[in-house]
């Protein structure tokens, strides 16, 4: 009696075909030698907390006061809702790419493979300069934070201590970085969670405020209402809000050293974004309910203001500690991302080959040393070239993150269309970003809108020009000096499936 074939044999064949296509078109750098390899030592819990830590930083603990003081309560909430939407759309695009191609180069490698070598070269260097510059500022900020307790000790001493400490953390293994970041992230999340709970109780009088009655909803109706500076204030603060969410892309970078990334990445995407948005919006809602918007600014962390009003002892010291933790966490994450991006570019001859050298523990040691050195250059430039080099570096830092998010969306569009054109189904992807193609298109359009808003703001126009100007500069360098060598390398690696369409 003949055997009836399984009903799902056709589906199994299609799934195998999709897996073979992905294996062929997303293969990692095949030319790695034993001295140029990273190691998958991170767990799913590390990926989750590292991504949380990348976003919860000084932008929340310090920057929100400036945003609320400029835009008012209603405009601030709208701006962060829009920023949260942009974060979500970017993360689902990155999640799809990182699940099918979990490499430490992340969006830089994705851009090279699915857009063009020029795009990968440009965004890799823009991102590295952005974060390496920012690391120097974090070292300075950490030293300044320590002055709160030790006012007579020179700032540079503490900065030097933290530089050495973070270098050593990143020097041993990716696991040592991850465990450190896990602990730092836990402190930040607990601080924000405690603020939301205690602040929420204070809004309704459960916890009394010193010298004033429970505000209830009065700060949303008094002092000019929800929109005291008009709805136009939303656009004015959007770049600051978007910049606050930068760092979430560390998920893609860490996926290259995470065990079983095709399961860990989708799990992280589904849980991280909504928790981040809840923490941010919850904290901002409590802030705007407790403190009149026109009493907030850059003079003091709004978290300190609230905790002090609730009579919590040593509120200023506690929050200064949390801010210090946030600074060190961001610096730690920045060092990690920069070294991996530089390592990835060396694999594609988009950076000197020596940056691909790793230790026996899988650490790109040369890339790490160079990143720290550049961070110190950024720190030095804030003193000796404040009006020239320092302005340029800060401008690239501000605009580079938005360009990165646009590149992620563009690469995801190119990948998905190529995948579908080959006859594959999205059902066979490890993680398929919803709302395609609306999601990547919205990411690009929303970031362009932020750039347009910056162009009309005289205080941000120079940053926009300098930051965007680095993209054509990188493109020209690639075309004139590196194109023949890089194209030969890409052609050899891809064996008939070039990065560009």
Coordinates of C-alpha atoms in Angstrom, one line a residue:
X1 CA 0.0 0.0 0.0
X2 CA 1.6 3.3 -1.0
X3 CA 2.5 5.8 1.7
X4 CA 0.7 9.1 1.7
X5 CA 3.2 12.0 1.8
X6 CA 2.8 14.3 4.8
X7 CA 0.5 17.2 4.2
X8 CA 3.1 19.7 5.2
X9 CA 5.8 18.4 2.9
X10 CA 5.4 21.5 0.7
X11 CA 5.6 23.8 3.7
X12 CA 8.7 22.1 5.0
X13 CA 10.4 22.4 1.6
X14 CA 9.5 26.1 1.5
X15 CA 10.9 26.6 5.0
X16 CA 14.1 24.8 4.1
X17 CA 14.4 26.9 1.0
X18 CA 14.0 30.1 3.0
X19 CA 16.6 29.0 5.5
X20 CA 19.1 28.2 2.8
X21 CA 18.5 31.6 1.2
X22 CA 19.1 33.3 4.5
X23 CA 22.2 31.3 5.1
X24 CA 23.5 32.2 1.7
X25 CA 22.7 35.9 1.9
X26 CA 23.4 36.7 5.5
X27 CA 26.6 34.7 6.1
X28 CA 29.1 36.4 8.4
X29 CA 32.6 37.4 7.6
X30 CA 34.1 34.2 6.2
X31 CA 37.7 35.3 6.2
X32 CA 38.0 35.5 10.0
X33 CA 41.1 33.9 11.5
X34 CA 41.4 32.4 15.0
X35 CA 42.9 35.7 16.2
X36 CA 40.1 37.8 14.7
X37 CA 36.9 36.1 16.2
X38 CA 34.4 37.2 18.8
X39 CA 32.6 34.8 21.1
X40 CA 28.9 34.2 21.8
X41 CA 29.0 34.4 25.6
X42 CA 26.0 36.6 26.3
X43 CA 22.7 35.3 27.6
X44 CA 19.2 36.5 26.7
X45 CA 19.0 38.4 30.0
X46 CA 22.1 40.3 29.2
X47 CA 20.7 41.3 25.8
X48 CA 17.6 42.6 27.5
X49 CA 19.3 44.6 30.3
X50 CA 22.1 45.9 28.0
X51 CA 19.4 47.4 25.7
X52 CA 17.5 49.0 28.6
X53 CA 20.8 50.4 29.9
X54 CA 21.6 51.9 26.5
X55 CA 18.5 54.1 26.6
X56 CA 18.1 55.0 30.3
X57 CA 20.8 57.6 30.8
X58 CA 21.4 61.2 31.7
X59 CA 18.9 62.2 29.0
X60 CA 16.2 61.0 31.4
X61 CA 17.6 62.0 34.7
X62 CA 18.9 65.4 33.6
X63 CA 17.6 66.3 30.1
X64 CA 13.9 65.9 30.8
X65 CA 13.9 69.0 33.1
X66 CA 15.2 71.1 30.1
X67 CA 12.6 69.6 27.8
X68 CA 9.7 70.2 30.1
X69 CA 10.9 73.7 30.9
X70 CA 11.1 74.6 27.2
X71 CA 7.9 72.9 25.9
X72 CA 5.5 72.6 28.8
X73 CA 3.7 69.5 30.1
X74 CA 1.4 68.7 27.1
X75 CA 4.0 69.2 24.4
X76 CA 6.6 67.2 26.4
X77 CA 4.3 64.2 26.7
X78 CA 3.4 64.4 23.0
X79 CA 7.1 64.7 22.0
X80 CA 8.0 61.6 24.1
X81 CA 5.0 59.7 22.7
X82 CA 6.3 60.4 19.2
X83 CA 9.8 59.6 20.2
X84 CA 8.6 56.3 21.7
X85 CA 6.8 55.5 18.5
X86 CA 9.9 56.2 16.5
X87 CA 11.9 54.0 18.9
X88 CA 9.4 51.1 18.5
X89 CA 9.4 51.3 14.7
X90 CA 13.2 51.4 14.6
X91 CA 13.6 48.5 17.0
X92 CA 11.3 46.2 15.0
X93 CA 13.3 47.0 11.9
X94 CA 16.5 46.3 13.7
X95 CA 15.0 43.2 15.3
X96 CA 14.2 41.6 11.9
X97 CA 17.8 42.3 10.6
X98 CA 19.5 41.2 13.8
X99 CA 17.5 37.9 13.9
X100 CA 18.5 36.9 10.4
X101 CA 22.0 38.4 10.5
X102 CA 23.1 38.5 14.1
X103 CA 26.6 40.1 13.7
X104 CA 28.5 42.5 15.9
X105 CA 28.7 45.0 13.1
X106 CA 24.9 45.1 13.3
X107 CA 23.5 48.0 11.2
X108 CA 26.9 48.8 9.7
X109 CA 27.2 45.2 8.3
X110 CA 23.5 45.2 7.4
X111 CA 23.9 48.5 5.4
X112 CA 27.0 47.1 3.6
X113 CA 25.1 43.9 2.7
X114 CA 21.7 45.2 1.8
X115 CA 22.2 48.8 0.7
X116 CA 25.7 49.3 -0.6
X117 CA 29.4 49.2 0.6
X118 CA 29.3 53.0 0.5
X119 CA 26.4 53.2 2.9
X120 CA 28.0 50.7 5.3
X121 CA 31.3 52.6 5.3
X122 CA 29.6 56.0 5.9
X123 CA 27.3 54.9 8.7
X124 CA 30.0 52.9 10.4
X125 CA 32.4 55.8 10.6
X126 CA 29.6 58.4 11.5
X127 CA 28.4 56.1 14.3
X128 CA 31.9 55.4 15.6
X129 CA 32.8 59.1 15.7
X130 CA 29.5 59.9 17.3
X131 CA 29.8 57.5 20.2
X132 CA 33.6 57.8 20.6
X133 CA 33.2 61.5 21.0
X134 CA 30.3 61.1 23.4
X135 CA 32.4 58.7 25.5
X136 CA 34.9 61.5 26.2
X137 CA 32.1 63.7 27.5
X138 CA 30.9 60.9 29.7
X139 CA 34.3 60.7 31.3
X140 CA 34.2 64.4 32.0
X141 CA 30.6 64.2 33.3
X142 CA 31.5 61.4 35.7
X143 CA 34.4 63.4 37.1
X144 CA 32.1 66.4 37.6
X145 CA 29.5 64.2 39.3
X146 CA 32.1 63.1 41.8
X147 CA 32.8 66.8 42.7
X148 CA 29.4 66.7 44.5
X149 CA 31.1 64.6 47.3
X150 CA 34.7 65.6 46.8
X151 CA 34.7 69.3 45.8
X152 CA 38.4 69.8 46.5
X153 CA 39.6 66.9 44.3
X154 CA 40.4 67.9 40.6
X155 CA 37.9 66.6 38.1
X156 CA 40.6 65.0 35.9
X157 CA 41.6 62.5 38.7
X158 CA 38.1 61.0 38.9
X159 CA 37.8 61.0 35.1
X160 CA 41.1 59.1 34.8
X161 CA 39.9 56.6 37.4
X162 CA 36.7 55.9 35.5
X163 CA 38.5 55.7 32.2
X164 CA 40.8 53.0 33.5
X165 CA 37.9 51.2 35.2
X166 CA 35.7 51.0 32.1
X167 CA 38.7 50.1 29.9
X168 CA 39.4 47.1 32.2
X169 CA 35.7 46.1 32.3
X170 CA 35.7 45.9 28.5
X171 CA 39.2 44.4 28.3
X172 CA 38.5 41.0 29.9
X173 CA 35.5 39.3 28.2
X174 CA 32.2 40.4 26.7
X175 CA 30.6 38.6 29.7
X176 CA 32.4 41.0 32.1
X177 CA 31.0 43.9 30.2
X178 CA 27.5 42.4 30.2
X179 CA 27.5 41.6 33.9
X180 CA 28.7 45.1 34.8
X181 CA 26.0 46.6 32.5
X182 CA 23.4 44.3 34.0
X183 CA 24.1 45.6 37.5
X184 CA 24.2 49.3 36.4
X185 CA 20.9 48.9 34.4
X186 CA 19.2 47.3 37.4
X187 CA 20.1 50.3 39.6
X188 CA 18.7 52.7 37.0
X189 CA 15.5 50.8 36.5
X190 CA 14.9 50.5 40.2
X191 CA 15.5 54.3 40.6
X192 CA 13.0 55.2 37.9
X193 CA 10.5 52.6 39.2
X194 CA 10.7 54.0 42.7
X195 CA 10.3 57.5 41.4
X196 CA 7.1 56.6 39.5
X197 CA 5.6 54.8 42.5
X198 CA 6.5 57.3 45.2
X199 CA 5.8 60.3 42.9
X200 CA 2.5 58.9 41.9
X201 CA 1.5 58.6 45.6
X202 CA 2.7 62.2 46.2
X203 CA 0.5 63.5 43.4
X204 CA -2.6 62.3 45.3
X205 CA -1.4 63.2 48.7
X206 CA -0.7 59.7 50.0
X207 CA 2.9 60.9 50.6
X208 CA 2.9 64.5 51.8
X209 CA 5.0 67.2 50.1
X210 CA 6.9 69.6 52.2
X211 CA 5.2 73.0 52.4
X212 CA 2.6 72.4 49.8
X213 CA -0.7 70.5 49.3
X214 CA -1.0 67.5 47.0
X215 CA -1.1 69.0 43.4
X216 CA -3.5 66.5 42.0
X217 CA -3.9 67.7 38.4
X218 CA -3.4 71.4 39.0
X219 CA -0.1 71.6 37.2
X220 CA -1.9 70.5 34.0
X221 CA -4.4 73.3 34.3
X222 CA -2.5 76.2 35.9
X223 CA 0.6 78.1 34.7
X224 CA -0.7 78.3 31.2
X225 CA -2.3 74.8 31.0
X226 CA -1.0 71.9 29.0
X227 CA 0.4 73.9 26.1
X228 CA 1.8 77.2 27.5
X229 CA 4.3 77.6 24.7
X230 CA 2.1 76.2 21.9
X231 CA 2.1 73.0 20.0
X232 CA 5.1 74.2 17.9
X233 CA 7.2 73.4 21.0
X234 CA 6.9 69.7 20.1
X235 CA 9.1 70.1 17.0
X236 CA 11.5 72.4 18.9
X237 CA 12.4 69.6 21.4
X238 CA 12.1 66.6 19.2
X239 CA 15.8 66.3 18.5
X240 CA 16.5 66.3 22.2
X241 CA 13.8 63.7 22.8
X242 CA 15.1 61.5 19.9
X243 CA 18.7 61.9 21.2
X244 CA 17.4 60.6 24.6
X245 CA 16.4 57.3 23.0
X246 CA 19.6 56.8 21.2
X247 CA 21.6 53.8 22.4
X248 CA 18.8 51.2 21.8
X249 CA 20.7 50.0 18.7
X250 CA 23.1 48.3 21.1
X251 CA 20.7 45.3 20.9
X252 CA 21.9 44.7 17.3
X253 CA 25.5 45.0 18.2
X254 CA 25.2 42.7 21.3
X255 CA 23.3 40.1 19.2
X256 CA 26.6 39.2 17.5
X257 CA 27.9 37.8 20.8
X258 CA 24.6 36.4 22.2
X259 CA 23.8 32.7 22.4
X260 CA 20.9 31.6 20.1
X261 CA 20.2 35.2 18.8
X262 CA 17.4 34.1 16.5
X263 CA 15.4 33.4 19.7
X264 CA 16.9 36.0 22.0
X265 CA 16.5 39.0 19.6
X266 CA 12.7 38.6 18.9
X267 CA 12.1 38.1 22.7
X268 CA 14.0 41.3 23.4
X269 CA 12.2 43.3 20.8
X270 CA 8.8 42.2 22.1
X271 CA 9.5 43.2 25.7
X272 CA 12.0 46.0 25.8
X273 CA 10.3 48.8 23.9
X274 CA 7.1 48.9 25.8
X275 CA 8.9 48.8 29.1
X276 CA 11.2 51.6 28.1
X277 CA 8.2 53.8 26.9
X278 CA 6.4 53.0 30.2
X279 CA 9.4 54.1 32.3
X280 CA 9.9 57.3 30.3
X281 CA 6.3 58.3 30.1
X282 CA 5.5 57.3 33.6
X283 CA 8.4 59.4 34.9
X284 CA 7.5 62.4 32.8
X285 CA 3.9 62.2 33.8
X286 CA 4.8 62.2 37.5
X287 CA 7.3 65.1 37.0
X288 CA 4.8 67.3 35.1
X289 CA 2.1 66.5 37.7
X290 CA 4.3 67.4 40.7
X291 CA 6.3 70.4 39.5
X292 CA 5.1 73.4 37.6
X293 CA 6.7 73.3 34.1
X294 CA 8.2 76.8 34.5
X295 CA 10.2 75.7 37.5
X296 CA 12.2 73.1 35.7
X297 CA 15.4 73.5 33.7
X298 CA 19.1 72.5 33.8
X299 CA 19.9 73.9 37.2
X300 CA 19.0 70.7 39.0
X301 CA 17.8 67.2 38.2
X302 CA 14.0 67.2 38.4
X303 CA 14.3 63.9 40.2
X304 CA 16.3 65.6 43.0
X305 CA 13.6 68.3 43.2
X306 CA 10.8 65.8 43.6
X307 CA 12.6 63.6 46.1
X308 CA 13.6 66.6 48.2
X309 CA 10.0 67.8 48.2
X310 CA 8.9 64.5 49.5
X311 CA 11.4 64.8 52.4
X312 CA 13.5 61.8 51.4
X313 CA 16.8 62.2 53.3
X314 CA 19.9 62.6 51.3
X315 CA 17.8 63.0 48.1
X316 CA 20.5 65.0 46.3
X317 CA 23.2 62.4 47.2
X318 CA 21.0 59.5 46.1
X319 CA 20.2 61.0 42.8
X320 CA 23.7 62.1 42.2
X321 CA 24.7 58.5 42.6
X322 CA 22.1 57.4 40.2
X323 CA 23.2 60.0 37.7
X324 CA 26.8 58.8 38.1
X325 CA 25.7 55.2 37.5
X326 CA 23.8 56.4 34.3
X327 CA 26.9 58.2 33.1
X328 CA 29.2 55.2 33.6
X329 CA 26.6 52.8 32.1
X330 CA 26.4 54.9 28.9
X331 CA 30.2 55.2 28.7
X332 CA 30.4 51.4 29.2
X333 CA 27.9 50.7 26.4
X334 CA 29.5 53.3 24.1
X335 CA 32.9 51.6 24.5
X336 CA 31.4 48.2 23.7
X337 CA 29.5 49.4 20.6
X338 CA 32.4 51.4 19.2
X339 CA 34.9 48.5 19.5
X340 CA 32.5 46.1 17.8
X341 CA 31.7 48.5 15.0
X342 CA 35.4 49.2 14.4
X343 CA 36.1 45.5 14.4
X344 CA 33.3 44.8 11.9
X345 CA 34.6 47.5 9.5
X346 CA 38.0 46.0 9.6
X347 CA 36.5 42.7 8.3
X348 CA 35.3 44.6 5.2
X349 CA 38.5 46.6 4.7
X350 CA 36.5 49.7 5.6
X351 CA 38.9 50.3 8.5
X352 CA 42.6 49.2 9.1
X353 CA 43.0 45.5 9.4
X354 CA 44.7 45.8 12.8
X355 CA 41.3 46.8 14.3
X356 CA 40.2 43.2 13.7
X357 CA 42.8 41.7 16.1
X358 CA 41.2 40.1 19.1
X359 CA 42.6 38.7 22.4
X360 CA 42.2 35.0 23.3
X361 CA 39.0 36.0 25.1
X362 CA 37.5 37.5 21.9
X363 CA 38.0 41.2 22.7
X364 CA 38.9 43.6 19.8
X365 CA 41.7 45.0 21.9
X366 CA 43.2 47.4 19.3
X367 CA 39.8 48.8 18.5
X368 CA 39.2 49.3 22.2
X369 CA 42.4 51.2 22.7
X370 CA 41.8 53.4 19.7
X371 CA 38.3 54.2 20.9
X372 CA 39.4 55.2 24.3
X373 CA 42.2 57.3 22.8
X374 CA 39.6 59.1 20.6
X375 CA 37.4 59.6 23.6
X376 CA 40.3 61.3 25.3
X377 CA 40.8 63.5 22.2
X378 CA 37.2 64.5 22.4
X379 CA 37.6 65.4 26.1
X380 CA 40.8 67.4 25.3
X381 CA 39.1 69.2 22.4
X382 CA 36.5 70.6 24.8
X383 CA 39.3 72.5 26.5
X384 CA 41.7 73.4 23.7
X385 CA 39.4 73.6 20.7
X386 CA 36.0 74.4 22.1
X387 CA 34.9 76.5 19.2
X388 CA 36.1 74.3 16.3
X389 CA 36.8 70.5 16.7
X390 CA 34.6 70.1 19.8
X391 CA 31.6 71.7 18.0
X392 CA 32.1 69.4 15.1
X393 CA 32.3 66.3 17.3
X394 CA 29.2 67.2 19.3
X395 CA 27.3 67.9 16.0
X396 CA 28.1 64.5 14.6
X397 CA 27.1 62.9 17.9
X398 CA 23.7 64.6 17.7
X399 CA 22.8 63.9 14.1
X400 CA 24.7 60.6 13.8
X401 CA 22.1 58.7 15.8
X402 CA 19.2 59.8 13.6
X403 CA 21.2 58.9 10.5
X404 CA 21.8 55.4 12.0
X405 CA 18.1 54.9 12.6
X406 CA 17.3 55.9 9.0
X407 CA 19.9 53.5 7.7
X408 CA 18.5 50.6 9.8
X409 CA 15.0 51.3 8.3
X410 CA 16.5 51.5 4.7
X411 CA 18.4 48.3 5.1
X412 CA 15.4 46.5 6.5
X413 CA 13.3 47.6 3.5
X414 CA 16.0 46.4 1.1
X415 CA 16.4 43.0 2.8
X416 CA 12.6 42.3 3.0
X417 CA 12.0 43.1 -0.6
X418 CA 14.9 41.0 -1.8
X419 CA 13.8 38.1 0.5
X420 CA 10.2 38.3 -0.9
X421 CA 11.4 38.7 -4.5
X422 CA 13.3 35.4 -4.1
X423 CA 9.9 33.6 -3.5
X424 CA 10.2 33.3 0.3
X425 CA 7.5 33.9 2.9
X426 CA 7.7 36.3 5.9
X427 CA 6.3 33.4 8.0
X428 CA 9.7 31.7 7.7
X429 CA 11.7 34.6 9.2
X430 CA 12.9 34.2 12.8
X431 CA 11.3 37.6 13.4
X432 CA 9.2 39.5 10.9
X433 CA 8.8 43.2 11.7
X434 CA 5.1 44.2 11.5
X435 CA 3.6 47.1 9.6
X436 CA 5.9 46.6 6.6
X437 CA 6.6 48.8 4.6
X438 CA 4.9 51.5 6.6
X439 CA 7.3 51.0 9.6
X440 CA 10.6 51.7 7.8
X441 CA 9.1 54.5 5.7
X442 CA 7.8 56.2 8.9
X443 CA 11.2 55.9 10.5
X444 CA 12.9 57.7 7.6
X445 CA 10.1 60.3 7.2
X446 CA 10.0 61.1 11.0
X447 CA 13.8 61.5 11.2
X448 CA 13.7 63.8 8.1
X449 CA 11.0 65.8 9.9
X450 CA 13.3 66.2 12.9
X451 CA 16.1 67.5 10.6
X452 CA 13.7 70.0 9.1
X453 CA 12.7 71.2 12.5
X454 CA 16.4 71.6 13.4
X455 CA 17.0 73.6 10.2
X456 CA 14.4 76.2 11.4
X457 CA 16.0 76.4 14.8
X458 CA 18.9 78.8 14.8
X459 CA 20.5 77.1 17.8
X460 CA 20.6 73.7 16.1
X461 CA 21.2 74.7 12.5
X462 CA 25.0 74.5 12.7
X463 CA 24.9 71.1 14.4
X464 CA 22.6 69.9 11.6
X465 CA 24.9 71.1 8.8
X466 CA 28.1 69.7 10.4
X467 CA 26.5 66.4 11.3
X468 CA 24.9 65.8 7.9
X469 CA 28.1 67.0 6.2
X470 CA 30.0 64.0 7.4
X471 CA 27.9 61.6 5.2
X472 CA 29.0 63.0 1.8
X473 CA 32.6 63.3 3.2
X474 CA 32.7 59.6 4.0
X475 CA 31.1 58.8 0.7
X476 CA 33.9 60.7 -1.1
X477 CA 36.6 59.0 0.9
X478 CA 35.2 55.7 -0.1
X479 CA 34.9 56.5 -3.8
X480 CA 38.3 58.1 -4.2
X481 CA 40.5 56.0 -2.0
X482 CA 38.9 52.7 -0.9
X483 CA 36.3 51.6 -3.5
X484 CA 38.5 49.2 -5.6
X485 CA 39.9 47.3 -2.6
X486 CA 36.5 47.1 -0.8
X487 CA 34.6 46.1 -3.8
X488 CA 37.1 43.3 -4.5
X489 CA 36.6 42.1 -0.9
X490 CA 32.8 42.3 -1.1
X491 CA 32.8 40.4 -4.4
X492 CA 35.0 37.7 -2.9
X493 CA 32.9 37.3 0.2
X494 CA 29.4 37.4 -1.4
X495 CA 30.2 35.1 -4.3
X496 CA 27.6 36.4 -6.6
X497 CA 25.1 38.1 -4.3
X498 CA 26.4 41.6 -4.1
X499 CA 25.5 44.0 -1.3
X500 CA 23.7 46.4 -3.6
X501 CA 20.7 45.4 -5.7

